[in-house]
Structures are given as C-alpha cells and as structure tokens.
Amino acid sequence: MSRWSEALLCSALLGISLSVSAAEDFSAIGRAATPAEIKAWDIDVRPDFLGLPAGSSTVTQGKQVFIAKCAACHGEAGESNAMFTPLIGGTTPADVATGRVASLSAGPTRDRTVFMKLSTLSSLFDYIQRAMPWNEPKSLTADEVYGVMAYLLNQAQIVPADFTLSNDNMAQVQALLPNRNGMTTDHGLWAGAPASKGGMGNGGKPDVQAEACMKDCATEIKLGPPVPPPMLKAQGNPAEQNRSYGAIQGTPPGSN
Amino acid sequence: MSEAYSQPGRLRPAPENFLSDEQITEVKAGRRDFLRSSLLAATAAMLTPLAARAGSAEGDANILNLPEWSTTSGKPVADRPYGSPSKYESQVIRRELRGLSKLSGNSASFAPLQSLFGIITPSGLHYERHHQGWQDLDPARHRLMINASNPAFIKQAKVFSMDDLMRLPPVSRIHFLECGGNTGTEWGNPLVPTVQYTHGLLSCSEFTGVPLRLLLESCGVDFSKARYVLAEGADGASLTRTIPMELIESDEVLVAYGQNGEMLRPENGYPLRLIVPGVQGISWVKWLRRIEVGDKPYGTREETLAYVDLLPDGTHRQYTAINECKSVITSPSGGQSLLSKGFFNVTGLAWSGRGKIKQVDVSFDGGRNWKTARLDKLVLDKALTRFNIDWVWTGQPAILQSRAIDETGYVQPAYRQLREVRGSQSIYHNNAIQSWEVLPSGEVNNVQVV
C-alpha cells in the first residue's frame, strides 16, 4: 500500500471528505455591485411594468424620432418589410375589442407583424430601449422610446393622434393590445415547474403521441410537393457543399 | 460483383430520365415490379470496364508514380501555430441560408452536418444565430452581474470578473445545442435541399464552466421566492430570455467559458455564455453580462414577438423551451448522390431535450418497415447521439427515414401527426421525421411523406 493510499484510507476512516462539498462557501469570490452599476445595466421591463422608467411623449414627437432613426429600415409608417418583418398591419379595431387577432387563425398568411403578435406592451418598451435602433442600440432616451411607441400605437389604430404615452398609462394601453389574449402557456415545452405547482405549462406532457411501429406500418406512401426549383437553385451547388471524394458526394447542378 | 470496381473519386453521370414522372409516382405508391427490367438496362449502361478507368493496364498512376509528398520534405512543426483543416476540406464550412434575413447580423449560419463524424461539432463549424451581429469582447473588461428584481430576493447583488469566475470549481459536460427554429423552413413543405439547411442549426460541444447555482448561492439568493432567472447578453441586442429556477437547482445550467477544450469562439459568446441543456439555443445567452433572479417570467421580445409557436386556432405558445426528441440521417441526405450500388453505411444524429436517446429506427421504404440502428457507445444525457446502420442499395428507389425514441419513451412523430396538433405555421420546434428520397440515379432529394 502506497503512502498516498494510506492517507486516503486514513481520511476515509476519520470521515474526512477530500472532495469539494456542495456547501463550500464562495461568498468571498466576486464583489458587491454598486447601486450605480445595477442602475446602468438593470434595464429590463417586466409585463407587470416593474423596471419601467418614468417618462412620456406624444404621437407627434414620436413620429419625428421614428422618421429620423427608425424609418430607414421600418418605413415611415412602420409598414416596410425591406429589412425586417413589418411592425404595422394585419390588425383591426375588432381585434382591439377582443384582444385576439383574427387574421392569425386564417391559415397561411403573409408576414406576421409585430402588432399582430404583441401581447405585452412591456416587451416593446424593453426591446426598443435595449436593442434599437439597429445601428445604435441603447441610444434612445426613455422619452424617445415612449414617443416611438406612441407613434406606432397610433399607426396600428390603437390610440388617437393626440395621444401622450407615459409610464402612468402603459397599463391602460396594454388593455387595448389586439393580441393581448393571444398567448398560451398550456403546453409541455416549458422546462420548469408546471402551472399546477406555481410555474407554467403542463409539466412536460407531449402534445403528440407517436408509436414505434416496426413492420407493415403504412399501406401507401404519399409524398408532398418537392423542394421548389428556385429554392434548389438559391442554395447553391451541392457538389461544392460536400467533400469531393467518398462513396457519397454532392449532386452537381443540372442533375435534377 | 462488378459494382465493386466503381472508381472512388469520380462522379458517374446519372442516366437521364431513367424513370418517367409516372413511373416515379408508381414507385411512391409501392409498385415496383416494372423496375426490374428498366434497372437491368440501366445497370448495364452504367458499368464501364475497369481498365478504361484505371488509365493504364499496368495499374493506378497514383501508385506507379510516387506522389510529391512521398519524395519531398514536409513542413516544420508550428508552421501553423493554430492548426486549420486541410486545403482539400474547403467544402466543409458553415453556410448562411440565402433569403433567411436581409441583414447578415440578424441571420443564421448552418453547420455542415452532411460532412461531420461522431457527435462533437468542431468549434469553427458550430452553427451561428446572432440577433445584432457578433462581437469579440475583451475578457479583461467583461463583467457578469447578478442582481434581483426585488432586493428581498438576494443578500448581495454581485459583480464577477472572468478572474473570479475562473477561480471557481468548473465542470465539463457534452451537450447538444439546437435553435428552436431548426427545421423551421419545413413546416409546410420541403423548402431547402440539404441537411445542412434543414437541420444544421444544431451542434454539440463539450462545455466547461461553473454551475450557476454556485454563483446564486454566493449572492445569497432566496430560492423559495426567486423562481425565475433572466439571462442577458452584452452584445448590441443584449438579448434576454427567462430560465426556470428548477434547471439551475438541478446544477445543469452552467456559466461557461470553455468549448471543446479551448475558450468559446467569439461567434459562440466569448468569453462567457449560458449553458441550458435540453433547451433551445435562444436561452443559451451569449456574451452573458447579467443574471437577474425574480418571481415572475419576463415576457421578453424573444418570448413574445419571436420564439412563440403559432397554433391553428391563432394562439401562440409562449415560453416554449424544450427541444423534443428528434433525429436525422445526415448521409446519405439531400443534395448528395450515391456513386454506385452496393453497401452503404447510413449514418445520422439523434437527440432529446428530455434525456438520453434509447433507440433509433431507420426505414428504407418511406416508413412501412423499420430496422433498429446501432448507437455509438457515447450515449449521453441531452447530447447528440450518433447512429449507423448497414444498407445494401440495389439501385431501386428508396425513401430513407430515421425515428428516435428517448428514455422517457417519447417517439419522434411523423409530419402528419405533428401537423394534426400544431398546423404548419409554428416555425419553431419542428421535430418531425425527415425523409430522403433516393432515385435510381443515386440522387438523394429532400421529400416529405405526408
């Protein structure tokens, strides 16, 4: 027996653990965050508006900011799909009344715009503040964010042209969002505690129950439409996307 | 067998119009007998005498004339201090899907699954999805802040430098990472030709880092009240997602700096990213700068305007996170051609966000009959699993599929089953069985059995 194994045996007999225990105290590692540091980085806004900064702006003021800083990508009315999915469109005054966007259940449609999906107004404030404009993220003041949102809400026919949006009336406007009732968490894809235990979802229960049939599982094999020829062409030459040797190689163009 | 003489390294031209459209339809309907005579004719035409292809009656010029690498001195060590692949491997790269986005900084590049072996994705081929382009952060200036939505949930909000984080005891674990939008183009119809584009928002690496639980404990987080975590990036998008505290308590969630033995690549979040095994890539926040603990989910842009799954009734599923059990044959796959008849190794990948892969079955006839594939021995929790199965291709049309089963017993569904519940507009979480059609010419195409 080596001295090392003797030492191991000895510590085992004495009940000494050589491993790092889960209760190890790492409190000395890292340092306290200062209030100014937390203020600088803690910019998130929750659906209950926790974190929302004070401020206000009008549709008219917001339009000026939007034209100057946002319209190049989104179009002057937020309608453009030139760079991103359109912000505006696909919602109706009837949707504002019900809180459900009717066009979402109409089957395959054009782009799903931001206002067709937006269920929590906080998400829009939070995102514009942290990530917009594309070429200068985090450069807008809180008032500018309120203004841009007021303008977009007006373009989406949710608030009138003389509207002023502020931290005081965000909750009232939330109650007008066309898709405010359009989300569900009743599914099995949330990885935390289920709704029945204070979390979300059904606890991971899958929505599809397939079976592992092994033999004579189908009588007829029916194929859907093939990959559209323009899409085949758009993604380049498969012969150049595979090794040039081996028993299986990329198919050269024109073979199809 | 005369097929054994087929020369590797040369593409054999596919016989034109070997089957008419009408005949192909019959094959798909399961009627094959007519093929026998046409196949015999085509086979005869395809075979070329060996001597004609070898170029010389004496033998292979590559043997008879010594190549330059056998007759010259090689290059010195450390000639390339950070090695790179052979110049002959230039086809094996990640590729942006054309038409996906108008801004490359808001796009995705796909891993070349058709060319990869085993389960580990080389770091330089790991798929990319950026929401405001990628950045190369200075690790000396990078900080991780941990705070709370309510001061009562934490004893001390803290700041960690990379120095601090790398002092803590690390763990290394192999996990897959799949974008929630992987295979998203295929919900309605097959739309892209190759496995790189259908399934390439998928990678698997060994990640090294510190369990987030240790950091939260060191801040004195009240786990009884704070049941959600917000993870936030330091890039322009400062992307945010809500993570359930249960995953952190299980010690699965890591604050990672290592990937495949080295530091993370900038495109993958250098110097710090979150590892959330089994959960879609959007939650694995890159360039991680802040963790906030709270008592409610955060409804971020990536949980409201994107990464929400549309159902036929017009509702969107919100906070979808788990990648359900899925598999794909990576070779032969769309855009490839079998160069001869005879033996082929059919290979692919299987994975599940709910645990280990238990079994993978492969069908060569569009799902009528299935055979169980061999799993490589490295079957890990929430990691890619490599499967292989022998196949002798007789030259007849075939439709190849794989179907994975995970340790919970969940069976990967067919398109029909998935669409019955979710329709075809969900974009995210498409884990349906993939079909590759092999034509008598040897060409492999992306198709869907509906």
XYZ file of C-alpha atoms in Angstrom:
706
model
C 0.000 0.000 0.000
C 1.437 3.340 -1.032
C 1.635 6.250 1.301
C -0.981 8.043 -0.765
C -3.475 5.197 -0.473
C -2.725 5.009 3.238
C -3.538 8.672 3.532
C -6.773 8.142 1.628
C -7.736 5.205 3.808
C -6.849 7.199 6.892
C -9.027 10.126 5.930
C -11.844 7.771 4.973
C -11.642 6.184 8.423
C -11.709 9.563 10.019
C -14.682 10.582 7.912
C -12.853 13.433 6.216
C -14.098 14.270 2.745
C -11.449 15.182 0.199
C -13.929 16.415 -2.377
C -15.233 19.936 -2.662
C -18.547 19.826 -0.895
C -21.698 21.420 -2.230
C -21.739 23.607 0.849
C -18.399 25.224 0.005
C -18.606 28.935 0.700
C -17.681 31.035 -2.310
C -19.073 34.254 -0.904
C -15.610 35.840 -0.929
C -15.367 35.476 -4.713
C -16.765 38.399 -6.679
C -17.625 41.766 -5.144
C -20.700 43.759 -4.238
C -22.408 45.525 -7.138
C -22.810 49.259 -6.530
C -26.248 50.906 -6.914
C -24.950 52.893 -9.898
C -23.736 49.714 -11.606
C -27.079 47.996 -11.115
C -28.879 51.063 -12.457
C -26.633 51.107 -15.533
C -27.331 47.508 -16.518
C -30.685 46.557 -14.964
C -32.816 47.907 -17.809
C -35.358 45.121 -18.207
C -39.080 45.884 -18.039
C -41.426 43.099 -16.951
C -45.014 42.521 -18.131
C -46.209 43.976 -14.797
C -44.123 47.066 -15.728
C -41.575 46.529 -12.965
C -38.484 48.334 -14.214
C -40.362 50.843 -16.387
C -38.602 54.222 -16.305
C -40.591 57.425 -15.830
C -41.207 59.488 -18.949
C -43.730 60.490 -21.580
C -44.072 61.614 -25.165
C -46.680 62.280 -27.826
C -47.542 60.655 -31.130
C -46.306 63.789 -32.918
C -42.974 63.888 -31.077
C -42.548 60.164 -31.566
C -43.131 60.475 -35.286
C -40.151 62.830 -35.552
C -37.887 60.363 -33.740
C -39.199 57.453 -35.784
C -38.682 59.220 -39.123
C -35.146 60.221 -38.108
C -33.941 56.985 -36.512
C -36.214 54.083 -37.468
C -37.881 54.706 -40.837
C -34.806 53.825 -42.900
C -35.411 50.167 -42.040
C -39.071 50.048 -40.981
C -40.631 52.541 -43.443
C -42.212 55.851 -42.432
C -45.403 54.132 -41.308
C -43.717 51.015 -39.860
C -45.126 49.082 -42.788
C -41.912 48.136 -44.613
C -40.611 44.604 -44.961
C -37.432 45.769 -46.684
C -35.178 44.859 -43.741
C -37.369 43.290 -41.053
C -40.845 41.880 -40.575
C -43.295 44.824 -40.763
C -44.248 46.452 -37.472
C -47.736 47.520 -38.513
C -50.575 45.755 -40.295
C -52.858 42.737 -40.035
C -54.861 44.007 -37.049
C -58.346 45.547 -36.945
C -60.429 47.622 -34.496
C -62.402 44.414 -33.871
C -59.164 42.766 -32.677
C -58.647 45.660 -30.256
C -62.082 44.877 -28.824
C -61.493 41.138 -28.408
C -57.782 41.020 -27.715
C -57.408 38.300 -30.347
C -56.021 38.899 -33.852
C -58.461 37.207 -36.213
C -56.014 37.014 -39.133
C -53.717 34.706 -37.123
C -56.183 31.836 -37.433
C -56.860 32.417 -41.135
C -54.270 29.851 -42.202
C -51.009 30.555 -44.023
C -50.772 34.309 -44.351
C -48.246 36.960 -45.179
C -45.811 38.254 -42.584
C -46.953 38.214 -39.004
C -46.376 41.818 -37.973
C -45.204 42.978 -34.559
C -48.644 44.280 -33.599
C -50.291 41.015 -34.684
C -48.176 39.180 -32.085
C -47.545 41.738 -29.349
C -49.302 40.555 -26.187
C -47.389 42.565 -23.590
C -46.624 46.258 -24.126
C -43.642 45.983 -21.770
C -41.888 43.739 -24.321
C -41.923 46.541 -26.893
C -40.543 49.131 -24.482
C -37.907 46.733 -23.185
C -36.758 45.730 -26.664
C -36.625 49.212 -28.217
C -34.734 50.505 -25.186
C -32.123 47.713 -25.206
C -31.682 46.873 -28.882
C -32.854 49.703 -31.148
C -32.031 51.429 -33.392
C -30.099 48.681 -35.184
C -27.020 50.817 -35.804
C -27.015 52.483 -32.381
C -28.597 50.240 -29.736
C -29.333 51.703 -26.289
C -29.062 55.281 -27.585
C -32.701 56.349 -27.157
C -33.835 58.230 -24.052
C -36.840 56.913 -22.141
C -38.960 59.775 -23.546
C -37.891 58.880 -27.078
C -38.920 55.263 -26.503
C -42.346 56.406 -25.234
C -42.664 58.659 -28.283
C -41.769 55.977 -30.821
C -44.223 53.609 -29.132
C -46.978 56.260 -29.126
C -46.450 56.780 -32.853
C -46.550 53.052 -33.599
C -49.646 52.542 -31.412
C -51.325 55.295 -33.403
C -50.255 53.765 -36.725
C -51.769 50.482 -35.522
C -55.058 52.337 -34.802
C -54.883 51.591 -31.098
C -54.534 55.168 -29.750
C -55.662 58.520 -31.260
C -53.348 61.008 -32.965
C -53.337 63.385 -29.983
C -52.259 60.643 -27.553
C -49.490 61.002 -24.965
C -47.935 57.733 -23.762
C -46.304 57.674 -20.326
C -45.358 55.338 -17.517
C -48.729 56.269 -15.943
C -50.935 54.960 -18.754
C -48.980 51.958 -20.085
C -51.330 49.595 -18.213
C -54.406 51.194 -19.835
C -52.887 50.839 -23.304
C -51.929 47.239 -22.501
C -55.672 46.550 -22.177
C -56.115 47.665 -25.825
C -53.469 45.480 -27.492
C -55.027 43.484 -30.354
C -53.273 40.238 -29.354
C -53.329 40.661 -25.566
C -55.331 37.443 -25.165
C -53.471 35.547 -27.863
C -50.804 33.670 -25.883
C -50.988 30.310 -24.136
C -48.551 28.579 -21.812
C -50.644 25.400 -21.707
C -48.079 23.112 -23.363
C -45.343 20.667 -22.483
C -42.301 22.607 -23.645
C -41.603 24.693 -20.543
C -38.661 23.216 -18.662
C -39.639 24.380 -15.170
C -42.375 23.658 -12.657
C -45.894 23.240 -14.104
C -48.767 25.672 -13.587
C -50.234 23.280 -11.019
C -47.168 23.923 -8.854
C -46.934 27.671 -9.360
C -44.982 27.597 -12.628
C -46.131 27.387 -16.252
C -47.373 24.715 -18.618
C -48.479 21.141 -18.142
C -45.285 19.708 -16.657
C -43.746 18.449 -19.872
C -46.569 16.319 -21.238
C -46.005 15.978 -25.011
C -48.801 17.030 -27.385
C -48.112 14.221 -29.878
C -48.137 10.519 -29.010
C -46.429 8.563 -31.768
C -45.918 4.811 -31.728
C -42.829 2.840 -32.638
C -44.419 0.544 -35.228
C -41.753 -1.698 -36.832
C -43.488 -3.668 -39.603
C -46.174 -3.017 -42.227
C -46.793 0.397 -40.707
C -48.321 2.026 -43.786
C -50.192 0.814 -46.815
C -49.497 3.771 -49.044
C -46.571 6.166 -49.048
C -47.649 9.559 -50.328
C -45.170 12.349 -50.926
C -45.895 16.054 -50.658
C -44.652 18.570 -53.219
C -40.900 18.657 -53.915
C -38.488 21.430 -52.975
C -39.359 24.359 -55.282
C -36.758 24.697 -58.091
C -35.940 28.346 -57.215
C -35.060 27.234 -53.667
C -32.850 24.451 -55.023
C -31.020 26.994 -57.128
C -30.833 29.657 -54.420
C -28.851 27.492 -52.027
C -26.003 26.847 -54.436
C -24.308 23.812 -55.884
C -24.423 20.758 -53.576
C -21.346 19.331 -55.314
C -19.410 22.227 -53.794
C -21.004 21.662 -50.383
C -19.738 18.093 -49.941
C -16.303 16.501 -49.954
C -15.040 15.742 -53.433
C -14.271 12.129 -52.517
C -16.113 9.259 -50.856
C -18.871 6.911 -51.935
C -21.479 9.603 -51.417
C -20.832 13.033 -52.927
C -22.705 16.212 -53.696
C -25.013 16.128 -56.683
C -23.802 18.506 -59.406
C -26.308 21.054 -60.723
C -28.422 20.080 -63.673
C -28.856 16.517 -62.461
C -32.343 17.196 -61.205
C -19.761 -8.111 -58.061
C -18.936 -5.839 -60.920
C -20.104 -2.801 -58.902
C -17.066 -3.249 -56.668
C -14.926 -1.811 -59.425
C -16.663 1.524 -59.333
C -13.901 4.077 -59.092
C -13.946 6.254 -55.986
C -13.294 9.898 -56.665
C -15.262 10.112 -59.863
C -18.823 11.131 -60.300
C -20.735 8.867 -62.555
C -23.201 10.795 -64.701
C -26.761 9.997 -63.785
C -28.683 8.292 -66.592
C -31.103 10.879 -67.878
C -34.803 10.270 -67.399
C -34.237 6.803 -66.037
C -37.748 6.851 -64.658
C -40.625 8.864 -66.039
C -42.655 11.004 -63.643
C -45.423 8.478 -63.984
C -43.148 5.620 -63.005
C -41.828 7.578 -60.034
C -45.400 8.061 -58.861
C -45.893 4.321 -59.081
C -42.772 3.682 -57.071
C -44.027 6.004 -54.398
C -47.304 4.108 -54.364
C -45.339 0.944 -53.679
C -45.481 -0.727 -57.120
C -42.001 -1.681 -58.086
C -42.089 -4.763 -60.259
C -41.797 -2.834 -63.515
C -38.464 -1.536 -62.302
C -36.674 -4.818 -62.692
C -36.344 -4.654 -66.478
C -35.538 -0.948 -66.653
C -32.985 -1.335 -63.861
C -31.184 -4.135 -65.680
C -30.882 -1.994 -68.772
C -29.629 0.998 -66.839
C -27.146 -1.042 -64.847
C -25.575 -2.369 -67.982
C -25.200 1.149 -69.328
C -23.620 2.436 -66.129
C -20.831 -0.075 -65.861
C -17.604 0.899 -67.521
C -14.744 -1.572 -67.915
C -12.161 -1.291 -65.160
C -9.186 -0.953 -67.475
C -10.681 2.062 -69.206
C -10.975 3.899 -65.887
C -7.598 2.966 -64.432
C -5.922 4.719 -67.343
C -3.256 2.104 -67.775
C -3.087 -1.636 -67.984
C -0.179 -1.560 -65.546
C -2.236 -0.081 -62.734
C -3.017 3.114 -60.830
C -0.770 6.063 -61.709
C -1.077 7.237 -58.098
C 0.760 4.093 -57.079
C 3.072 3.662 -60.029
C 4.297 7.292 -59.983
C 5.246 8.283 -56.444
C 3.392 11.423 -55.326
C 5.351 14.537 -54.329
C 4.524 14.057 -50.624
C 6.482 10.835 -50.701
C 9.538 12.322 -52.354
C 9.989 15.740 -50.678
C 10.475 17.150 -47.165
C 7.431 18.219 -45.213
C 6.744 21.426 -43.329
C 8.120 22.177 -39.838
C 6.207 21.975 -36.561
C 4.241 25.061 -35.521
C 4.296 26.216 -39.120
C 0.675 26.983 -38.422
C 0.627 27.681 -34.629
C -3.149 27.380 -34.624
C -3.932 24.493 -36.956
C -6.600 24.514 -39.605
C -8.173 21.847 -41.826
C -6.584 20.526 -44.997
C -6.937 22.666 -48.089
C -8.908 19.780 -49.554
C -11.666 20.272 -46.966
C -12.803 23.698 -48.140
C -16.332 22.426 -48.822
C -16.884 21.695 -45.136
C -17.959 25.105 -43.857
C -20.980 26.694 -42.222
C -23.291 28.443 -44.639
C -25.819 31.234 -44.379
C -29.243 30.330 -45.734
C -29.883 32.697 -48.594
C -33.169 34.505 -48.238
C -33.479 33.955 -44.484
C -32.695 37.531 -43.494
C -31.831 40.759 -45.219
C -29.220 41.598 -42.602
C -26.407 39.109 -42.067
C -26.013 40.332 -38.488
C -29.590 39.182 -37.888
C -29.249 35.835 -39.571
C -28.083 32.282 -39.061
C -25.392 30.051 -40.485
C -25.845 26.296 -40.580
C -23.417 23.530 -39.584
C -22.412 21.132 -42.420
C -23.975 18.050 -40.824
C -23.606 16.068 -44.066
C -19.819 16.061 -43.646
C -19.391 15.604 -39.885
C -18.499 12.468 -37.924
C -19.226 11.437 -34.349
C -21.078 13.769 -32.001
C -18.757 16.742 -31.435
C -19.105 19.745 -33.716
C -15.741 21.373 -34.445
C -15.898 24.818 -32.828
C -15.284 26.585 -36.125
C -18.273 24.821 -37.666
C -20.713 25.423 -34.802
C -23.912 26.974 -36.119
C -24.464 30.699 -35.596
C -27.544 32.738 -34.808
C -26.931 36.363 -33.941
C -29.552 38.976 -33.155
C -27.284 42.000 -33.545
C -24.124 40.570 -35.115
C -21.266 39.025 -33.160
C -18.689 40.839 -31.065
C -15.210 39.925 -29.859
C -15.327 41.032 -26.232
C -12.224 41.904 -24.206
C -12.278 39.344 -21.367
C -10.372 41.737 -19.080
C -13.259 44.227 -19.393
C -16.119 41.757 -19.334
C -18.269 41.501 -16.194
C -21.101 39.291 -15.016
C -23.599 40.983 -12.706
C -26.070 39.063 -10.561
C -28.961 41.030 -9.123
C -32.640 40.568 -8.257
C -35.960 42.047 -9.388
C -36.645 42.654 -5.695
C -33.830 43.352 -3.187
C -35.541 40.980 -0.756
C -34.650 38.026 -3.024
C -30.879 38.453 -2.665
C -28.482 39.171 0.198
C -25.896 40.824 -2.023
C -26.022 41.741 -5.704
C -22.549 40.990 -7.046
C -20.184 41.547 -9.933
C -17.841 38.807 -11.167
C -14.847 39.286 -13.434
C -13.507 36.481 -15.610
C -10.739 36.171 -12.999
C -13.372 35.469 -10.360
C -15.351 33.009 -12.465
C -12.296 31.018 -13.485
C -11.285 30.551 -9.833
C -14.432 28.587 -9.077
C -14.528 24.775 -9.446
C -15.586 24.038 -13.052
C -17.360 21.108 -14.635
C -17.175 19.947 -18.266
C -20.191 18.434 -19.977
C -21.144 17.424 -23.503
C -24.490 18.801 -24.638
C -26.290 19.494 -27.868
C -27.451 22.964 -28.774
C -30.338 23.335 -31.209
C -32.020 26.526 -32.343
C -35.780 26.497 -31.721
C -36.126 27.415 -35.402
C -34.125 24.432 -36.662
C -36.084 22.711 -39.478
C -38.434 25.713 -39.380
C -38.440 26.036 -43.174
C -40.014 22.591 -43.462
C -43.248 23.045 -41.509
C -45.393 23.474 -44.606
C -43.433 21.747 -47.376
C -39.839 20.767 -48.048
C -38.275 24.122 -48.821
C -34.490 23.711 -48.703
C -32.474 20.995 -50.434
C -29.850 19.753 -47.984
C -29.473 18.538 -44.401
C -27.168 21.488 -43.748
C -30.168 23.780 -44.231
C -32.944 21.521 -42.917
C -31.180 20.529 -39.670
C -27.914 22.493 -39.433
C -28.983 24.841 -36.634
C -27.674 22.037 -34.444
C -24.302 21.471 -32.821
C -22.797 19.586 -29.890
C -19.779 20.536 -27.804
C -18.048 19.868 -24.536
C -18.671 22.990 -22.463
C -16.679 23.967 -19.382
C -17.938 26.338 -16.753
C -19.363 26.922 -13.306
C -22.839 25.807 -12.221
C -24.950 28.960 -11.979
C -26.290 27.631 -8.678
C -22.885 28.267 -7.056
C -22.961 31.912 -8.122
C -26.536 32.433 -6.949
C -25.694 30.827 -3.597
C -22.665 33.053 -3.224
C -25.028 36.049 -3.601
C -27.414 34.600 -1.030
C -30.383 34.205 -3.391
C -33.657 33.248 -1.709
C -34.590 30.224 -3.809
C -38.015 29.992 -2.165
C -39.086 33.322 -3.685
C -36.984 33.727 -6.824
C -38.278 31.009 -9.168
C -37.211 32.584 -12.471
C -33.954 33.861 -13.878
C -33.428 36.445 -16.596
C -30.250 35.944 -18.630
C -28.949 38.955 -20.568
C -26.199 39.343 -23.174
C -23.631 42.112 -23.531
C -23.965 42.489 -27.318
C -25.921 45.194 -29.121
C -29.139 43.198 -28.842
C -28.490 42.472 -25.139
C -30.764 39.526 -25.771
C -32.805 38.237 -22.836
C -34.639 35.008 -22.013
C -36.394 33.618 -18.929
C -34.942 30.406 -17.432
C -36.784 28.316 -14.802
C -35.008 28.078 -11.448
C -35.608 24.308 -11.406
C -32.925 23.870 -14.091
C -30.455 25.895 -12.049
C -31.206 23.958 -8.861
C -30.533 20.729 -10.749
C -26.996 22.029 -11.416
C -27.489 21.618 -15.169
C -27.238 25.306 -16.044
C -23.637 26.441 -16.407
C -21.969 29.799 -16.832
C -19.458 28.535 -19.372
C -16.236 29.858 -20.810
C -14.810 26.657 -22.323
C -15.843 24.887 -25.503
C -14.098 21.769 -26.795
C -11.002 22.331 -24.703
C -10.417 25.996 -25.543
C -12.237 29.213 -24.821
C -15.591 29.800 -26.509
C -15.325 31.210 -30.017
C -16.487 34.833 -30.368
C -19.387 33.682 -32.559
C -20.460 31.393 -29.722
C -20.366 34.001 -26.968
C -16.723 34.526 -25.969
C -15.827 34.826 -23.174
C -18.996 33.744 -21.342
C -22.306 32.128 -22.240
C -25.109 30.329 -20.501
C -25.491 26.557 -20.984
C -29.099 25.353 -20.608
C -29.071 21.651 -21.563
C -32.112 20.357 -23.421
C -33.442 23.853 -24.012
C -33.395 25.670 -27.356
C -30.395 27.789 -28.307
C -32.025 31.183 -27.731
C -31.857 30.549 -23.978
C -28.110 29.834 -24.092
C -27.435 33.568 -23.879
C -24.089 34.521 -25.429
C -21.713 37.225 -24.185
C -23.542 36.809 -20.848
C -23.391 40.023 -18.793
C -26.223 39.780 -16.288
C -28.389 37.339 -14.390
C -31.459 38.664 -12.610
C -33.446 36.461 -10.263
C -37.149 37.182 -9.924
C -40.580 35.884 -9.036
C -42.212 36.138 -12.495
C -41.325 35.347 -16.105
C -40.077 38.332 -18.083
C -42.066 38.368 -21.344
C -39.016 39.446 -23.320
C -39.098 40.191 -27.040
C -37.784 36.640 -27.631
C -40.778 35.326 -25.654
C -43.457 37.487 -27.258
C -42.565 38.573 -30.786
C -40.220 35.694 -31.662
C -39.797 32.121 -30.450
C -43.567 31.824 -29.986
C -45.220 28.887 -31.760
C -48.414 29.660 -33.728
C -51.231 27.102 -33.486
C -54.086 26.654 -35.990
C -56.546 28.455 -33.672
C -54.460 31.644 -33.850
C -52.958 31.410 -30.363
C -49.203 31.373 -29.884
C -47.499 29.056 -27.436
C -45.321 31.236 -25.223
C -42.262 30.177 -23.199
C -41.677 27.056 -25.292
C -38.194 25.868 -24.413
C -37.519 22.118 -24.546
C -36.209 20.541 -27.737
C -38.190 17.315 -28.039
C -36.704 14.052 -29.280
C -35.556 14.248 -32.896
C -33.217 12.595 -35.349
C -31.990 12.948 -38.918
C -29.971 10.870 -41.352
C -27.005 13.063 -42.232
C -25.651 10.846 -45.020
C -26.942 9.958 -47.493
C -29.020 13.130 -47.432
C -30.497 15.762 -49.734
C -28.190 17.119 -52.419
C -25.956 14.041 -52.298
C -25.625 11.167 -54.780
C -24.756 7.529 -54.234
C -21.981 6.795 -56.707
C -22.660 3.102 -57.066
C -24.915 0.338 -55.921
C -23.920 -1.974 -53.107
C -23.026 -1.426 -49.476
C -23.522 1.932 -47.751
C -23.248 2.987 -44.147
C -26.280 5.115 -43.372
C -25.442 7.499 -40.549
C -27.186 10.188 -38.590
C -27.761 12.009 -35.326
C -30.406 11.692 -32.627
C -31.021 13.895 -29.603
C -33.593 14.739 -26.951
C -34.016 17.686 -24.610
C -35.586 15.298 -22.113
C -32.620 12.994 -21.598
C -30.790 10.165 -23.293
C -31.589 8.519 -26.612
C -32.859 4.985 -26.104
C -33.312 3.763 -29.681
C -33.170 4.884 -33.296
C -35.025 3.039 -36.042
C -34.395 3.512 -39.750
C -36.768 2.872 -42.641
C -35.701 2.441 -46.255
C -39.230 2.280 -47.663
C -40.805 5.531 -46.529
C -41.933 4.299 -43.138
C -43.546 0.959 -43.987
C -40.913 -1.111 -42.208
C -38.227 -0.166 -39.709
C -34.931 -1.608 -38.507
C -33.130 -0.638 -35.326
C -29.851 1.197 -35.902
C -26.603 0.816 -33.951
C -25.944 3.612 -31.452
C -22.347 4.668 -30.928
C -21.389 3.886 -27.342
C -21.243 7.520 -26.252
C -24.929 7.944 -25.387
C -25.098 10.978 -23.106
C -27.826 12.990 -21.411
C -29.052 15.818 -23.679
C -26.234 15.265 -26.156
C -26.117 14.281 -29.794
C -26.047 10.514 -30.279
C -24.544 9.038 -33.453
C -26.337 6.140 -35.127
C -25.300 3.914 -38.030
C -26.998 1.167 -39.982
C -25.865 -1.056 -42.859
C -27.662 -0.751 -46.166
C -27.165 -2.520 -49.454
C -28.612 -0.337 -52.177
C -29.862 -2.389 -55.091
C -30.429 0.622 -57.299
C -34.144 0.743 -56.617
C -35.864 3.920 -55.475
C -35.908 4.242 -51.706
C -37.129 6.659 -49.075
C -34.866 6.849 -46.027
C -36.138 7.950 -42.627
C -34.942 7.835 -39.039
C -37.096 7.815 -35.911
C -35.667 8.351 -32.434
C -37.045 7.272 -29.067
C -35.776 8.864 -25.856
C -35.537 7.473 -22.344
C -38.957 8.892 -21.422
C -40.446 6.633 -24.124
C -41.354 9.584 -26.372
C -41.316 8.561 -30.048
C -40.334 11.104 -32.722
C -43.530 11.878 -34.674
C -44.309 11.901 -38.392
C -45.260 15.162 -40.124
C -48.888 14.133 -40.261
C -49.038 13.606 -36.500
C -47.278 16.873 -35.718
C -49.410 18.912 -38.123
C -52.644 17.461 -36.749
C -51.881 19.230 -33.477
C -49.779 22.230 -34.480
C -50.717 23.004 -38.077
C -47.967 24.195 -40.379
C -47.248 27.778 -39.249
C -45.459 27.122 -35.961
C -41.959 27.928 -37.308
C -40.371 26.598 -34.117
C -39.873 23.116 -32.642
C -40.324 21.036 -35.777
C -39.088 17.593 -34.703
C -40.864 15.551 -37.380
C -39.333 12.530 -39.083
C -37.194 13.619 -42.071
C -37.431 11.752 -45.388
C -34.739 11.497 -48.050
C -35.745 10.054 -51.406
C -33.092 8.040 -53.262
C -33.690 7.957 -57.013
C -32.410 5.137 -59.225
C -29.779 7.593 -60.473
C -28.393 7.681 -56.953
C -29.539 11.267 -56.375
C -30.933 11.992 -52.934
C -33.678 14.595 -52.519
C -35.474 16.213 -49.625
C -39.087 14.993 -49.607
C -41.916 14.692 -47.114
C -44.106 11.668 -46.529
C -47.437 13.294 -45.752
